Tab-separated table of C-alpha atoms in Angstrom:
chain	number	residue	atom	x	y	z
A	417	UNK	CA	159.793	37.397	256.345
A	418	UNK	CA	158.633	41.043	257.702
A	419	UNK	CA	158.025	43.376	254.884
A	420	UNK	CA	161.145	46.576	254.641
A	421	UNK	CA	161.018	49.477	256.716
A	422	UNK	CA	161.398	52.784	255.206
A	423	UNK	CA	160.287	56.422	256.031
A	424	UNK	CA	157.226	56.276	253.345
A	425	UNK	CA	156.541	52.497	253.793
A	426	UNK	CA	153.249	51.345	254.288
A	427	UNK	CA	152.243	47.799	253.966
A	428	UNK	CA	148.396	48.859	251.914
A	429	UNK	CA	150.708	50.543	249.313
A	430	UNK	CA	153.050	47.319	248.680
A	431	UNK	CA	152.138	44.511	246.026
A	432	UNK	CA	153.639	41.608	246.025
A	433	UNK	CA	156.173	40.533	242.548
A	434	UNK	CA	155.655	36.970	243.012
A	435	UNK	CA	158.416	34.012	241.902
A	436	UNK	CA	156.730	30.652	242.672
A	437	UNK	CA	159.064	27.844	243.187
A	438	UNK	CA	157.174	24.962	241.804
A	439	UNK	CA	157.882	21.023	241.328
A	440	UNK	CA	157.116	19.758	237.783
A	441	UNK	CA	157.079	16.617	236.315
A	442	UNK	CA	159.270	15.198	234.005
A	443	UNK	CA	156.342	16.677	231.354
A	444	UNK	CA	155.655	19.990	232.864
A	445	UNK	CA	152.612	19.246	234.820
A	446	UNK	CA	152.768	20.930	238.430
A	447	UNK	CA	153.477	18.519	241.458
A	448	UNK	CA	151.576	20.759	243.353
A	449	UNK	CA	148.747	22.513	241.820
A	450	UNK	CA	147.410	23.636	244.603
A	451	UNK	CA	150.621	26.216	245.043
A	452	UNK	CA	149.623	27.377	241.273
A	453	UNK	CA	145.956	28.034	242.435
A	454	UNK	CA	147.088	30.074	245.212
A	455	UNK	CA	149.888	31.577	242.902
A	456	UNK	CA	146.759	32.631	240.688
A	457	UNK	CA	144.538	33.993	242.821
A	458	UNK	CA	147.051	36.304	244.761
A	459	UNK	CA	147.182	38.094	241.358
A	460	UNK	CA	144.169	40.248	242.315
A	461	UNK	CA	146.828	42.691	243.684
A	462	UNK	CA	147.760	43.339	240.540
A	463	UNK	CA	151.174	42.307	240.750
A	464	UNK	CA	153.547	40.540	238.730
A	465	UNK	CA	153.822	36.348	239.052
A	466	UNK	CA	156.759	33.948	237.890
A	467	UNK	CA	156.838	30.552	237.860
A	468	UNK	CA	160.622	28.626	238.397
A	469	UNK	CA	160.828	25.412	237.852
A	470	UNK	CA	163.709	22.981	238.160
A	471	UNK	CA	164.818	19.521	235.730
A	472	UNK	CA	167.871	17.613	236.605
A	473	UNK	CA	170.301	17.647	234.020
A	474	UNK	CA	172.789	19.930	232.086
A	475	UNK	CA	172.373	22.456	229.977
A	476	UNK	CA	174.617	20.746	227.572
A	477	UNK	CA	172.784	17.685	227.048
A	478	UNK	CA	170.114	18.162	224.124
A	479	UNK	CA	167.549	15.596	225.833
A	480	UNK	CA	167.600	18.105	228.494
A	481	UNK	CA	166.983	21.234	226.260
A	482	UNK	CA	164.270	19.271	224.381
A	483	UNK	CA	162.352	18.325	228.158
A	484	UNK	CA	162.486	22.259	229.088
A	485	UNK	CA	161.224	23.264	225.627
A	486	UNK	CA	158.158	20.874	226.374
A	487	UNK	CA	157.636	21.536	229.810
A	488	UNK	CA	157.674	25.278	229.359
A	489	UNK	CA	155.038	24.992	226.887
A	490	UNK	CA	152.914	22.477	229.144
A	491	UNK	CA	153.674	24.693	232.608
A	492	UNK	CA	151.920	27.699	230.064
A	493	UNK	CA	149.192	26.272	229.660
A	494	UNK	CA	148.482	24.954	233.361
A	495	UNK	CA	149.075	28.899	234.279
A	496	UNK	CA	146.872	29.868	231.507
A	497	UNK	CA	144.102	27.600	232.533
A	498	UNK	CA	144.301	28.857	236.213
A	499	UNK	CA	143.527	32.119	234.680
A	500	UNK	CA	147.197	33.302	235.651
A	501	UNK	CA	149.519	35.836	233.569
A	502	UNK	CA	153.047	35.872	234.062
A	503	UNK	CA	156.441	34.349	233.053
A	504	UNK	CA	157.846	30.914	233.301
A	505	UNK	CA	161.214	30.108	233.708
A	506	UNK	CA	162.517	26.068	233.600
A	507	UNK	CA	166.054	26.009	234.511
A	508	UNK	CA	168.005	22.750	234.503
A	509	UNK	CA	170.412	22.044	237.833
A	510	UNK	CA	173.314	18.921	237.381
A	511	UNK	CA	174.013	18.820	241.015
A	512	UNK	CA	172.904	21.295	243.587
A	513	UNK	CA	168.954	22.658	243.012
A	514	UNK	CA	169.100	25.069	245.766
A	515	UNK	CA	171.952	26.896	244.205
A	516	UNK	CA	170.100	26.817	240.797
A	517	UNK	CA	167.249	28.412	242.744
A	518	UNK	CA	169.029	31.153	244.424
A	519	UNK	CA	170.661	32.422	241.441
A	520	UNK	CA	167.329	32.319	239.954
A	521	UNK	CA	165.912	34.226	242.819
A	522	UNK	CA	168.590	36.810	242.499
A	523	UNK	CA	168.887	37.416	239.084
A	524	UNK	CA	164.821	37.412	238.315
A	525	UNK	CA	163.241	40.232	236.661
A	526	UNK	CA	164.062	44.001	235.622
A	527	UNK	CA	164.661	46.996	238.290
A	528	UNK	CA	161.008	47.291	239.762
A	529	UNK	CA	159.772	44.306	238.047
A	530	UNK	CA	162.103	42.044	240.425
A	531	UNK	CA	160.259	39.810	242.647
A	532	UNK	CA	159.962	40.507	245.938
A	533	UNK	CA	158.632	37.706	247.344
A	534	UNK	CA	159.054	33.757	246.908
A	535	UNK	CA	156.356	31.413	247.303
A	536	UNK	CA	156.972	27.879	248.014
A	537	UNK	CA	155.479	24.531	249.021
A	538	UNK	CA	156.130	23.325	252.252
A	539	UNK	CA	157.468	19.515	251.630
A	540	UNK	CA	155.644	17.038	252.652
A	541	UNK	CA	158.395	14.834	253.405
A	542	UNK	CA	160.549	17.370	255.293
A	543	UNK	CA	162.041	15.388	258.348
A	544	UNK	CA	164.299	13.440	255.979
A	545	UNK	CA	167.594	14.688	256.562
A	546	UNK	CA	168.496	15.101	253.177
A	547	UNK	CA	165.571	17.075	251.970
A	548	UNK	CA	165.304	19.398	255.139
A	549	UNK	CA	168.973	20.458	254.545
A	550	UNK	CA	168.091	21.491	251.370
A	551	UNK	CA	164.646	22.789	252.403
A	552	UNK	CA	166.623	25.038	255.222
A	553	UNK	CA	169.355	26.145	252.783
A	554	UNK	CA	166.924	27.491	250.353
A	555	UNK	CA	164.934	29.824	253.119
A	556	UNK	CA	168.415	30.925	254.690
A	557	UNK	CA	169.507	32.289	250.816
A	558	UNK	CA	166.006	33.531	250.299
A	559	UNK	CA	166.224	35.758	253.285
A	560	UNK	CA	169.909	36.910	252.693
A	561	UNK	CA	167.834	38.475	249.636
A	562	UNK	CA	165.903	40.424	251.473
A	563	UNK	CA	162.732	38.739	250.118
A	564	UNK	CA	159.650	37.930	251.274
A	565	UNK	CA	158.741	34.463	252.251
A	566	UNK	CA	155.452	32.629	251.873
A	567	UNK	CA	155.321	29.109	253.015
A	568	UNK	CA	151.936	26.720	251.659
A	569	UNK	CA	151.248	23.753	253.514
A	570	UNK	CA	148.349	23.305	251.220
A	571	UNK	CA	146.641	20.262	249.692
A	572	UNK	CA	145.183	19.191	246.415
A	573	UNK	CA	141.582	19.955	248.754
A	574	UNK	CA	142.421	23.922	248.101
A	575	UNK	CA	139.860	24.946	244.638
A	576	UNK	CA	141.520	26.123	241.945
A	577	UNK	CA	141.076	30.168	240.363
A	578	UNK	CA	138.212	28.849	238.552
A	579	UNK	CA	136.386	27.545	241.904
A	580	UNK	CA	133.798	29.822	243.232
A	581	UNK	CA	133.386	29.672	247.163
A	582	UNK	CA	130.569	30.758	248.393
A	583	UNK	CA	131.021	30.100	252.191
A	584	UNK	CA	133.749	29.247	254.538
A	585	UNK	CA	136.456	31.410	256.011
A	586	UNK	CA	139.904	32.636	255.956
A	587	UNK	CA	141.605	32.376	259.410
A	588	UNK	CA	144.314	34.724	260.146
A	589	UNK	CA	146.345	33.901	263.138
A	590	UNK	CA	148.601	36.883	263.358
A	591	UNK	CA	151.483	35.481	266.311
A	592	UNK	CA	154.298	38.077	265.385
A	593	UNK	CA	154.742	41.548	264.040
A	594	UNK	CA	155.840	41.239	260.652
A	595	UNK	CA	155.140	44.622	259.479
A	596	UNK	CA	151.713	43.315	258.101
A	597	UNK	CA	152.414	41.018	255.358
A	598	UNK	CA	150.249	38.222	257.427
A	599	UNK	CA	147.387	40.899	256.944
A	600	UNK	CA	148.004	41.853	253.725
A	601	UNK	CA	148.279	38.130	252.145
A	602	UNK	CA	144.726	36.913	252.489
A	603	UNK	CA	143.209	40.771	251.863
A	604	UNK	CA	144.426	40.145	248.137
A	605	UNK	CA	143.604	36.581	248.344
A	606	UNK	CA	139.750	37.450	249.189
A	607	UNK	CA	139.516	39.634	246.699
A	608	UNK	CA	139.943	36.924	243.674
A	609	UNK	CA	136.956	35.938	242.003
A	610	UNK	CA	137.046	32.427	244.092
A	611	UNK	CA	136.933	33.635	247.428
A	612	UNK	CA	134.456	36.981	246.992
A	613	UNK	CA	131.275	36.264	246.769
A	614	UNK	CA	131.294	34.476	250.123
A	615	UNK	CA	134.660	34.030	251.844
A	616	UNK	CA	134.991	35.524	255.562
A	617	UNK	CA	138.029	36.985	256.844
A	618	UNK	CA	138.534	36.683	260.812
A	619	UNK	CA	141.573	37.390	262.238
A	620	UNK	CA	143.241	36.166	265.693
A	621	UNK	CA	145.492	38.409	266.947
A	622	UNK	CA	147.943	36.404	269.459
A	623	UNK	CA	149.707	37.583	272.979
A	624	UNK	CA	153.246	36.133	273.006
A	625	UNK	CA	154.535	38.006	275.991
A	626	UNK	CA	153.057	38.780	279.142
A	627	UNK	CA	153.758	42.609	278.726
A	628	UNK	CA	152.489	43.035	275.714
A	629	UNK	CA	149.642	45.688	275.603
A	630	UNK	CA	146.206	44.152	274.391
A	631	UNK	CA	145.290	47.999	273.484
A	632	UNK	CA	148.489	48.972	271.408
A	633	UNK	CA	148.065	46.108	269.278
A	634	UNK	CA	144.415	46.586	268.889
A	635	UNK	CA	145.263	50.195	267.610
A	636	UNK	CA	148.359	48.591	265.288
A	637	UNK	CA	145.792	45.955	263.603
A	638	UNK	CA	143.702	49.193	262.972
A	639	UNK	CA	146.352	50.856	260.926
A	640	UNK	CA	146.796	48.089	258.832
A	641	UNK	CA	143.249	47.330	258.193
């Protein structure tokens, strides 16, 4: 999702409030550490990271209570060891997740400390029908909150905040103007301890249009660099 326009707006000046949507286990453990990692190291831009997870089950049954209690306490610790600060939030959902997570979404935070943007796996099983429905319903409410989107199609291959890289590269292929969150994403990300000492940034700027103007988006990129 393109960052908000205003008169004093200026994508170097904005930080991202991060809520991570993230699949646990019936323990706590993350599905998908990989999105904590990256969860972890964005935090270099010194903003503010929660963690939502979801458990099937109502918030009348004590079973359920007791699982959350546990997980919260697990999900703590796998944030702590990633070297990550922040809150974490395990909410349980008898029917329909996506609604669970939307209300979360909205009603996350204080005033400035609200998130403003949601980061979330990108499902590996996707073209079932079931689970893109839901997968499609949950970025439709995300953007009718005016909220950033990030999208990881990561694997467990992507090193943990305690990983040091010291070569390789992070690719930016920048296709549309989105008021330079694409830029701004992987700026933060090299400047975590696990991609500093020798990560690479190179970015691809890409011509959707015929008319575009090779030179006017040159001098764009420029401003945002």
């Amino acid at each position: 999702a393109a960052l908000e326009d205003s008169d004093d707006f200026h994508a170097k000046n904005w930080r991202p409030q991060i809520l991570t949507i993230l699949g646990i286990d019936e323990d706590g453990y993350p599905c998908e550490k990989h999105l904590l990692s990256l969860a972890a190291q964005l935090k270099k831009g010194n903003g503010l990271n929660m963690l939502l997870s979801i458990v099937e089950g109502s918030i009348l049954d004590p079973k359920v209570n007791a699982q959350i209690h546990r997980a919260t306490t697990v999900l703590k610790n796998e944030a702590d060891n990633q070297g990550m600060h922040g809150y974490v939030n395990i909410l349980p959902s008898a029917s329909n997740a996506e609604e669970t997570i939307l209300t979360a979404i909205q009603n996350n935070g204080l005033g400035k400390l609200n998130a403003n943007t949601v980061l979330m796996s990108f499902p590996s099983n996707w073209k079932e029908s079931k689970n893109a429905g839901s997968f499609v319903s949950t970025l439709i409410g995300v953007t009718n909150t005016k909220k950033a989107i990030l999208l990881f199609k990561g694997s467990d291959s992507f090193p943990d905040a305690r990983t040091i890289q010291k070569e390789g590269t992070i690719d930016i292929w920048w296709i549309v103007f989105d008021g330079g969150l694409l830029l701004l994403i992987p700026f933060l990300l090299s400047k975590s301890k696990t991609w500093k000492q020798g990560a690479t940034l190179r970015l691809f700027a890409v011509i959707t249009e015929p008319t575009d103007n090779k030179n006017e988006l040159e001098t764009a990129i420029h401003e945002h660099l």
